[in-house]
Coordinates of N, CA, C and O and ligand atoms in Angstrom, one line a residue:
G1 N 0.8 -1.2 0.0 CA 0.0 0.0 0.0 C 0.8 1.3 0.0 O 2.0 1.2 0.2
R2 N 0.2 2.3 -0.2 CA 0.8 3.7 -0.2 C 1.4 3.9 1.2 O 0.8 3.7 2.2
R3 N 2.6 4.5 1.2 CA 3.3 4.8 2.4 C 3.6 6.2 2.6 O 4.5 6.6 3.4
S4 N 3.1 7.1 1.8 CA 3.4 8.5 1.9 C 2.9 9.0 3.3 O 1.9 8.6 3.8
S5 N 3.7 10.0 3.9 CA 3.2 10.5 5.1 C 2.2 11.6 4.8 O 2.4 12.4 3.9
S6 N 1.0 11.5 5.3 CA 0.0 12.5 5.0 C 0.1 13.7 5.8 O -0.6 14.0 6.8
V7 N 1.2 14.5 5.4 CA 1.4 15.8 6.1 C 0.2 16.7 5.7 O -0.2 16.8 4.6
I8 N -0.4 17.1 6.7 CA -1.7 17.9 6.6 C -1.5 19.3 6.9 O -0.9 19.7 7.9
D9 N -1.9 20.2 5.9 CA -1.6 21.6 6.1 C -2.5 22.3 7.1 O -3.6 21.8 7.4
E10 N -2.1 23.4 7.6 CA -2.8 24.1 8.7 C -4.2 24.5 8.2 O -5.2 24.4 9.0
A11 N -4.4 24.9 7.0 CA -5.7 25.3 6.5 C -6.7 24.2 6.5 O -7.9 24.3 6.9
T12 N -6.2 23.0 6.2 CA -7.0 21.8 6.2 C -7.4 21.4 7.6 O -8.5 21.0 7.9
V13 N -6.4 21.5 8.5 CA -6.7 21.2 9.9 C -7.8 22.1 10.4 O -8.8 21.7 11.0
A14 N -7.7 23.4 10.1 CA -8.7 24.4 10.5 C -10.0 24.1 9.9 O -11.1 24.2 10.6
R15 N -10.0 23.8 8.6 CA -11.3 23.4 8.0 C -12.0 22.2 8.6 O -13.2 22.3 8.9
L16 N -11.2 21.2 8.9 CA -11.8 20.0 9.5 C -12.3 20.3 11.0 O -13.3 19.8 11.4
L17 N -11.5 21.1 11.7 CA -11.9 21.4 13.1 C -13.2 22.2 13.1 O -14.0 22.0 14.0
R18 N -13.3 23.1 12.1 CA -14.6 23.9 12.1 C -15.8 23.0 11.8 O -16.8 23.1 12.4
A19 N -15.6 22.1 10.9 CA -16.7 21.2 10.5 C -17.0 20.2 11.7 O -18.2 20.0 12.0
A20 N -16.0 19.7 12.4 CA -16.2 18.8 13.5 C -16.9 19.6 14.7 O -17.7 19.0 15.4
T21 N -16.5 20.8 14.9 CA -17.0 21.6 15.9 C -18.5 21.8 15.7 O -19.4 21.8 16.6
A22 N -18.9 22.1 14.5 CA -20.3 22.3 14.1 C -21.1 21.1 14.3 O -22.2 21.1 14.8
A23 N -20.5 19.9 13.8 CA -21.2 18.6 13.9 C -21.4 18.2 15.4 O -22.4 17.6 15.7
R24 N -20.5 18.6 16.2 CA -20.6 18.3 17.6 C -21.8 18.8 18.3 O -22.4 18.2 19.2
L25 N -22.3 19.9 17.8 CA -23.5 20.6 18.3 C -24.7 19.7 18.0 O -25.8 19.9 18.7
R26 N -24.6 18.8 17.1 CA -25.8 17.9 16.8 C -25.7 16.6 17.5 O -26.5 15.7 17.2
A27 N -24.7 16.4 18.3 CA -24.5 15.1 19.0 C -25.8 14.8 19.8 O -26.4 15.7 20.3
Y28 N -26.1 13.5 19.9 CA -27.2 13.1 20.8 C -26.5 12.3 21.9 O -26.2 11.1 21.7
A29 N -26.3 13.0 23.0 CA -25.5 12.4 24.1 C -26.1 12.6 25.5 O -25.5 13.1 26.4
P30 N -27.4 12.3 25.6 CA -28.1 12.6 26.9 C -27.7 11.7 28.0 O -27.9 12.1 29.2
Y31 N -27.0 10.6 27.8 CA -26.7 9.7 28.8 C -25.3 10.0 29.4 O -25.1 10.0 30.6
S32 N -24.3 10.2 28.5 CA -23.0 10.6 29.0 C -22.8 12.1 29.2 O -21.9 12.5 30.0
G33 N -23.6 12.9 28.5 CA -23.3 14.3 28.5 C -22.0 14.7 27.8 O -21.6 15.8 27.9
F34 N -21.5 13.8 27.0 CA -20.2 14.0 26.4 C -20.4 14.0 24.9 O -20.5 13.0 24.2
S35 N -20.5 15.2 24.3 CA -20.7 15.4 22.9 C -19.4 15.4 22.1 O -18.4 16.0 22.5
V36 N -19.4 14.7 21.0 CA -18.2 14.5 20.2 C -18.6 14.9 18.8 O -19.7 14.5 18.3
G37 N -17.7 15.6 18.1 CA -17.9 15.9 16.6 C -16.7 15.3 15.9 O -15.6 15.3 16.4
A38 N -17.0 14.9 14.6 CA -15.9 14.4 13.8 C -16.1 14.9 12.4 O -17.2 15.2 12.0
A39 N -15.0 15.1 11.7 CA -15.0 15.5 10.3 C -13.9 14.7 9.5 O -12.8 14.7 9.9
L40 N -14.4 14.0 8.5 CA -13.5 13.1 7.7 C -13.3 13.7 6.3 O -14.2 14.0 5.6
L41 N -12.0 13.8 6.0 CA -11.7 14.4 4.7 C -11.4 13.2 3.7 O -10.5 12.4 3.9
G42 N -12.2 13.2 2.6 CA -12.0 12.1 1.6 C -11.0 12.5 0.6 O -10.6 13.7 0.4
A43 N -10.5 11.5 -0.2 CA -9.5 11.8 -1.2 C -10.1 12.7 -2.3 O -9.3 13.4 -3.0
S44 N -11.4 12.8 -2.4 CA -12.0 13.7 -3.4 C -12.0 15.1 -3.0 O -12.3 16.0 -3.7
G45 N -11.7 15.4 -1.7 CA -11.7 16.7 -1.1 C -13.0 17.0 -0.4 O -13.1 18.0 0.3
R46 N -13.9 16.1 -0.5 CA -15.2 16.3 0.3 C -15.0 16.0 1.7 O -14.1 15.2 2.1
V47 N -15.8 16.7 2.6 CA -15.7 16.5 4.0 C -17.0 15.9 4.5 O -18.1 16.4 4.1
F48 N -17.0 14.9 5.3 CA -18.1 14.2 5.8 C -18.1 14.3 7.4 O -17.1 14.0 8.0
V49 N -19.2 14.8 7.9 CA -19.2 15.0 9.4 C -19.9 13.9 10.1 O -20.8 13.2 9.5
G50 N -19.7 13.8 11.4 CA -20.4 12.9 12.3 C -20.5 13.4 13.7 O -19.7 14.3 14.1
A51 N -21.4 12.9 14.4 CA -21.5 13.2 15.8 C -22.0 11.9 16.6 O -22.5 11.0 15.9
N52 N -21.7 11.8 17.9 CA -22.1 10.6 18.5 C -23.6 10.5 18.8 O -24.2 11.6 18.9
V53 N -24.1 9.3 18.7 CA -25.5 9.1 18.8 C -25.7 8.0 19.9 O -25.4 6.8 19.6
E54 N -26.2 8.4 21.0 CA -26.4 7.4 22.1 C -27.7 6.8 22.2 O -28.6 7.1 21.4
N55 N -27.9 5.8 23.1 CA -29.1 5.1 23.2 C -29.4 4.7 24.6 O -28.4 4.6 25.4
S56 N -30.7 4.5 24.9 CA -31.0 4.1 26.3 C -30.4 2.8 26.7 O -30.2 2.5 27.9
S57 N -30.1 2.0 25.7 CA -29.3 0.8 25.9 C -27.8 1.2 25.7 O -27.3 1.3 24.6
Y58 N -27.2 1.6 26.8 CA -25.9 2.4 26.7 C -24.9 1.9 25.8 O -24.2 2.6 25.1
G59 N -24.8 0.6 25.7 CA -23.7 0.0 24.9 C -23.9 0.2 23.4 O -23.0 -0.1 22.6
L60 N -25.1 0.7 23.0 CA -25.3 0.8 21.6 C -24.9 2.2 21.1 O -25.1 2.6 19.9
A61 N -24.2 3.0 21.9 CA -23.8 4.3 21.5 C -22.9 4.2 20.2 O -22.0 3.4 20.2
L62 N -23.2 5.1 19.3 CA -22.4 5.2 18.1 C -21.5 6.4 18.2 O -21.9 7.5 18.5
C63 N -20.2 6.2 18.0 CA -19.2 7.3 18.1 C -19.3 8.2 16.9 O -19.7 7.8 15.8
A64 N -18.8 9.4 17.1 CA -18.8 10.5 16.1 C -18.0 10.0 14.8 O -18.4 10.3 13.7
E65 N -16.9 9.3 15.1 CA -16.0 8.9 14.0 C -16.6 7.9 13.1 O -16.5 8.0 11.8
R66 N -17.3 6.9 13.7 CA -18.0 6.0 12.8 C -19.2 6.6 12.1 O -19.6 6.2 11.0
S67 N -19.9 7.5 12.8 CA -21.0 8.2 12.2 C -20.5 8.9 10.9 O -21.1 8.9 9.9
A68 N -19.3 9.6 11.0 CA -18.8 10.3 9.8 C -18.4 9.3 8.7 O -18.6 9.6 7.5
L69 N -17.8 8.2 9.1 CA -17.4 7.2 8.1 C -18.6 6.6 7.4 O -18.6 6.5 6.1
V70 N -19.7 6.4 8.1 CA -20.9 5.9 7.4 C -21.5 6.9 6.4 O -21.8 6.6 5.3
H71 N -21.5 8.1 6.8 CA -21.8 9.2 5.9 C -21.0 9.2 4.6 O -21.6 9.3 3.5
A72 N -19.7 9.0 4.8 CA -18.8 9.1 3.6 C -19.1 7.9 2.7 O -19.2 8.0 1.5
I73 N -19.2 6.7 3.3 CA -19.3 5.5 2.5 C -20.6 5.5 1.7 O -20.6 5.2 0.5
V74 N -21.7 6.0 2.3 CA -23.0 6.0 1.6 C -22.9 7.0 0.5 O -23.6 6.9 -0.5
R75 N -22.0 8.0 0.6 CA -21.9 9.0 -0.5 C -20.8 8.6 -1.5 O -20.5 9.3 -2.4
G76 N -20.3 7.4 -1.3 CA -19.3 6.9 -2.4 C -17.9 7.1 -2.1 O -17.0 6.8 -3.0
E77 N -17.5 7.7 -1.0 CA -16.1 8.0 -0.7 C -15.5 6.8 0.0 O -16.1 6.3 1.0
R78 N -14.3 6.3 -0.4 CA -13.7 5.2 0.3 C -12.3 5.4 0.6 O -11.6 4.5 1.1
R79 N -11.7 6.5 0.2 CA -10.3 6.8 0.5 C -10.3 8.1 1.3 O -10.9 9.0 1.0
F80 N -9.5 8.0 2.4 CA -9.5 9.1 3.3 C -8.1 9.7 3.6 O -7.1 8.9 3.7
R81 N -8.1 11.0 3.8 CA -6.8 11.7 4.1 C -6.6 12.0 5.5 O -5.5 12.0 6.1
A82 N -7.7 12.4 6.1 CA -7.6 12.9 7.5 C -9.0 12.8 8.2 O -10.0 12.8 7.5
V83 N -8.9 12.8 9.5 CA -10.2 12.9 10.3 C -9.9 13.7 11.5 O -8.8 13.6 12.1
A84 N -10.8 14.6 11.8 CA -10.7 15.5 13.0 C -11.7 15.0 14.0 O -12.8 14.7 13.6
V85 N -11.3 15.0 15.3 CA -12.2 14.7 16.4 C -12.2 15.7 17.4 O -11.0 16.1 17.8
I86 N -13.3 16.2 17.9 CA -13.3 17.2 19.0 C -14.3 17.0 20.0 O -15.4 16.5 19.7
A87 N -14.0 17.2 21.3 CA -14.9 17.0 22.4 C -14.4 18.0 23.5 O -13.3 18.6 23.5
D88 N -15.2 18.1 24.6 CA -14.8 18.8 25.7 C -14.1 17.9 26.7 O -14.6 17.6 27.8
S89 N -13.0 17.4 26.2 CA -12.2 16.4 27.0 C -11.0 17.1 27.7 O -10.7 18.2 27.3
D90 N -10.4 16.4 28.6 CA -9.3 17.0 29.4 C -8.1 17.3 28.4 O -7.6 18.4 28.5
G91 N -7.8 16.4 27.6 CA -6.8 16.6 26.6 C -7.4 16.4 25.2 O -8.7 16.3 25.1
P92 N -6.6 16.4 24.1 CA -7.2 16.1 22.8 C -8.0 14.8 22.8 O -7.5 13.8 23.4
C93 N -9.1 14.8 22.2 CA -10.0 13.6 22.2 C -9.5 12.6 21.1 O -9.5 12.9 19.9
T94 N -9.1 11.4 21.5 CA -8.6 10.4 20.6 C -9.6 9.4 20.3 O -10.5 9.1 21.2
P95 N -9.7 8.8 19.1 CA -10.7 7.8 18.7 C -10.5 6.6 19.6 O -9.4 6.2 19.9
C96 N -11.6 5.9 19.9 CA -11.6 4.7 20.7 C -11.1 3.6 19.8 O -10.9 3.7 18.6
G97 N -10.8 2.5 20.4 CA -10.2 1.3 19.7 C -11.1 0.8 18.6 O -10.6 0.5 17.5
A98 N -12.4 0.8 18.8 CA -13.3 0.3 17.8 C -13.3 1.2 16.6 O -13.2 0.8 15.4
C99 N -13.2 2.5 16.8 CA -13.2 3.5 15.7 C -11.8 3.4 14.9 O -11.8 3.5 13.7
R100 N -10.8 3.2 15.6 CA -9.5 3.0 15.0 C -9.5 1.8 14.0 O -9.1 1.9 12.9
H101 N -10.1 0.8 14.5 CA -10.2 -0.4 13.7 C -11.1 -0.2 12.5 O -10.8 -0.6 11.4
V102 N -12.3 0.4 12.7 CA -13.3 0.6 11.6 C -12.7 1.5 10.6 O -12.8 1.3 9.4
L103 N -12.0 2.6 11.0 CA -11.4 3.5 10.0 C -10.3 2.8 9.3 O -10.1 3.1 8.1
S104 N -9.6 2.0 9.9 CA -8.4 1.3 9.3 C -8.8 0.4 8.2 O -8.0 0.0 7.4
E105 N -10.1 0.0 8.2 CA -10.6 -0.9 7.1 C -10.3 -0.3 5.7 O -10.1 -1.0 4.7
F106 N -10.2 1.1 5.7 CA -10.1 1.8 4.4 C -8.7 2.3 4.2 O -8.4 3.1 3.4
G107 N -7.7 1.9 5.1 CA -6.3 2.3 5.0 C -5.8 3.1 6.2 O -6.6 3.7 6.9
G108 N -4.5 2.9 6.4 CA -3.9 3.5 7.6 C -3.2 4.9 7.4 O -2.8 5.5 8.3
D109 N -3.2 5.3 6.1 CA -2.6 6.6 5.8 C -3.5 7.8 6.0 O -3.9 8.4 5.0
V110 N -4.0 7.9 7.2 CA -5.0 9.0 7.5 C -4.4 9.8 8.7 O -4.1 9.2 9.8
A111 N -4.4 11.1 8.6 CA -4.0 11.9 9.7 C -5.1 12.1 10.6 O -6.2 12.4 10.2
V112 N -4.9 11.7 11.9 CA -5.9 11.8 12.9 C -5.7 13.0 13.8 O -4.7 13.1 14.5
I113 N -6.6 14.0 13.6 CA -6.4 15.3 14.3 C -7.3 15.3 15.5 O -8.5 15.2 15.5
C114 N -6.6 15.2 16.7 CA -7.4 15.0 17.9 C -7.4 16.4 18.6 O -6.3 17.0 18.7
A115 N -8.5 16.8 19.1 CA -8.6 18.2 19.6 C -9.6 18.2 20.8 O -10.4 17.3 21.0
N116 N -9.5 19.3 21.5 CA -10.6 19.6 22.5 C -11.1 21.0 22.3 O -10.5 21.8 21.6
V117 N -12.2 21.3 23.0 CA -12.8 22.7 22.8 C -11.9 23.8 23.4 O -12.2 25.0 23.1
N118 N -10.9 23.4 24.1 CA -10.0 24.4 24.7 C -8.8 24.7 23.8 O -7.9 25.5 24.1
G119 N -8.8 24.1 22.6 CA -7.8 24.4 21.6 C -6.6 23.5 21.7 O -5.6 23.7 20.9
Q120 N -6.6 22.5 22.5 CA -5.5 21.6 22.5 C -5.6 20.6 21.3 O -6.7 20.2 20.9
L121 N -4.4 20.3 20.7 CA -4.4 19.6 19.5 C -3.3 18.6 19.5 O -2.2 18.9 20.0
R122 N -3.5 17.4 18.9 CA -2.5 16.4 18.7 C -2.8 15.7 17.4 O -3.9 15.3 17.2
I123 N -1.8 15.6 16.5 CA -2.0 14.9 15.2 C -1.1 13.7 15.1 O 0.1 13.7 15.4
R124 N -1.8 12.5 14.8 CA -1.1 11.3 14.7 C -1.6 10.6 13.4 O -2.6 11.0 12.8
E125 N -0.8 9.6 12.9 CA -1.3 8.8 11.8 C -2.1 7.7 12.3 O -1.8 7.1 13.3
L126 N -3.1 7.3 11.5 CA -4.0 6.2 12.0 C -3.2 4.9 12.2 O -3.4 4.2 13.1
R127 N -2.2 4.7 11.3 CA -1.4 3.5 11.4 C -0.5 3.5 12.7 O -0.1 2.4 13.1
E128 N -0.3 4.6 13.3 CA 0.4 4.7 14.5 C -0.6 4.4 15.7 O -0.2 3.7 16.7
L129 N -1.8 4.8 15.5 CA -2.8 4.6 16.6 C -3.3 3.1 16.6 O -3.8 2.6 17.6
L130 N -3.2 2.5 15.4 CA -3.5 1.0 15.3 C -2.5 0.3 14.5 O -2.7 0.0 13.3
P131 N -1.3 0.0 15.2 CA -0.3 -0.7 14.4 C -0.7 -2.2 14.2 O -1.6 -2.7 14.9
D132 N -0.1 -2.8 13.2 CA -0.4 -4.2 12.9 C -1.9 -4.5 12.6 O -2.5 -5.5 13.0
R133 N -2.5 -3.5 11.9 CA -3.9 -3.7 11.6 C -4.0 -4.9 10.6 O -3.1 -5.3 9.9
N134 N -5.2 -5.6 10.7 CA -5.3 -6.9 10.1 C -5.6 -6.9 8.6 O -6.7 -7.3 8.2
D135 N -4.7 -6.3 7.8 CA -4.8 -6.2 6.4 C -5.1 -7.6 5.8 O -5.9 -7.7 4.8
T136 N -4.5 -8.6 6.3 CA -4.6 -10.0 5.7 C -6.0 -10.5 5.8 O -6.4 -11.5 5.1
L137 N -6.8 -10.0 6.7 CA -8.2 -10.5 6.8 C -9.1 -9.8 5.8 O -10.3 -10.2 5.6
R138 N -8.6 -8.7 5.2 CA -9.5 -7.9 4.3 C -9.4 -8.4 2.9 O -8.4 -8.9 2.4
R139 N -10.5 -8.2 2.2 CA -10.6 -8.5 0.8 C -11.2 -7.3 0.1 O -12.1 -6.8 0.5
G140 N -10.6 -6.9 -1.0 CA -11.1 -5.9 -1.8 C -10.6 -4.5 -1.5 O -10.2 -3.8 -2.4
A141 N -10.7 -4.1 -0.3 CA -10.3 -2.7 0.0 C -8.8 -2.6 -0.1 O -8.1 -3.4 0.4
S142 N -8.4 -1.5 -0.8 CA -6.9 -1.3 -0.9 C -6.5 -0.1 -0.1 O -7.3 0.7 0.3
S143 N -5.2 -0.1 0.3 CA -4.7 1.0 1.0 C -3.3 1.3 0.5 O -2.5 1.9 1.2
Ligands
THU1 N1 -17.3 9.0 21.8 C1 -17.1 9.4 20.5 O1 -18.1 9.6 19.8 N2 -15.8 9.5 20.0 C2 -14.7 9.3 20.8 O2 -13.6 9.5 20.3 C3 -14.8 9.1 22.2 C4 -16.2 8.6 22.7 C5 -18.6 9.0 22.4 C6 -19.2 7.7 22.7 C7 -20.2 8.0 23.8 O3 -21.4 8.5 23.2 C8 -19.6 9.2 24.5 O4 -18.6 9.7 23.6 C9 -18.9 8.8 25.9 O5 -18.0 7.8 25.7

């Protein structure tokens, strides 16, 4: 697969954080009170947003990152450059293990922009957040 480092420019980071911040306002998080917004940048340049959607059966909560991914897939986007995640967390909000795995389905060369509403920021590559992802189990999807 492609191994280029997805160096992400400041304007793109700002664009994704704006989109994620707006999406966060649509979160449905009455159980945890923890609203999360995500914005996923596709290879086409389009941005797909997501927010967490909770449920009275607590374990069924859908994270913002997977919400954004589903948006993108349904619109035909399957290659991704970056994803921004923002919440009112102590430090930059990082994707949970399940979201790392689900995002990795479509390749590990994705800049993960982790942020909080206080302006703290940390950028990592998805393949760093989920090393040794199970490429060998996948069929069809290329990275
Ligand atoms: N959550 C996300 O949406 N993304 C993250 O990166 C962290 C966790 C959601 C799931 C749940 O609705 C709430 O935050 C508390 O964990």
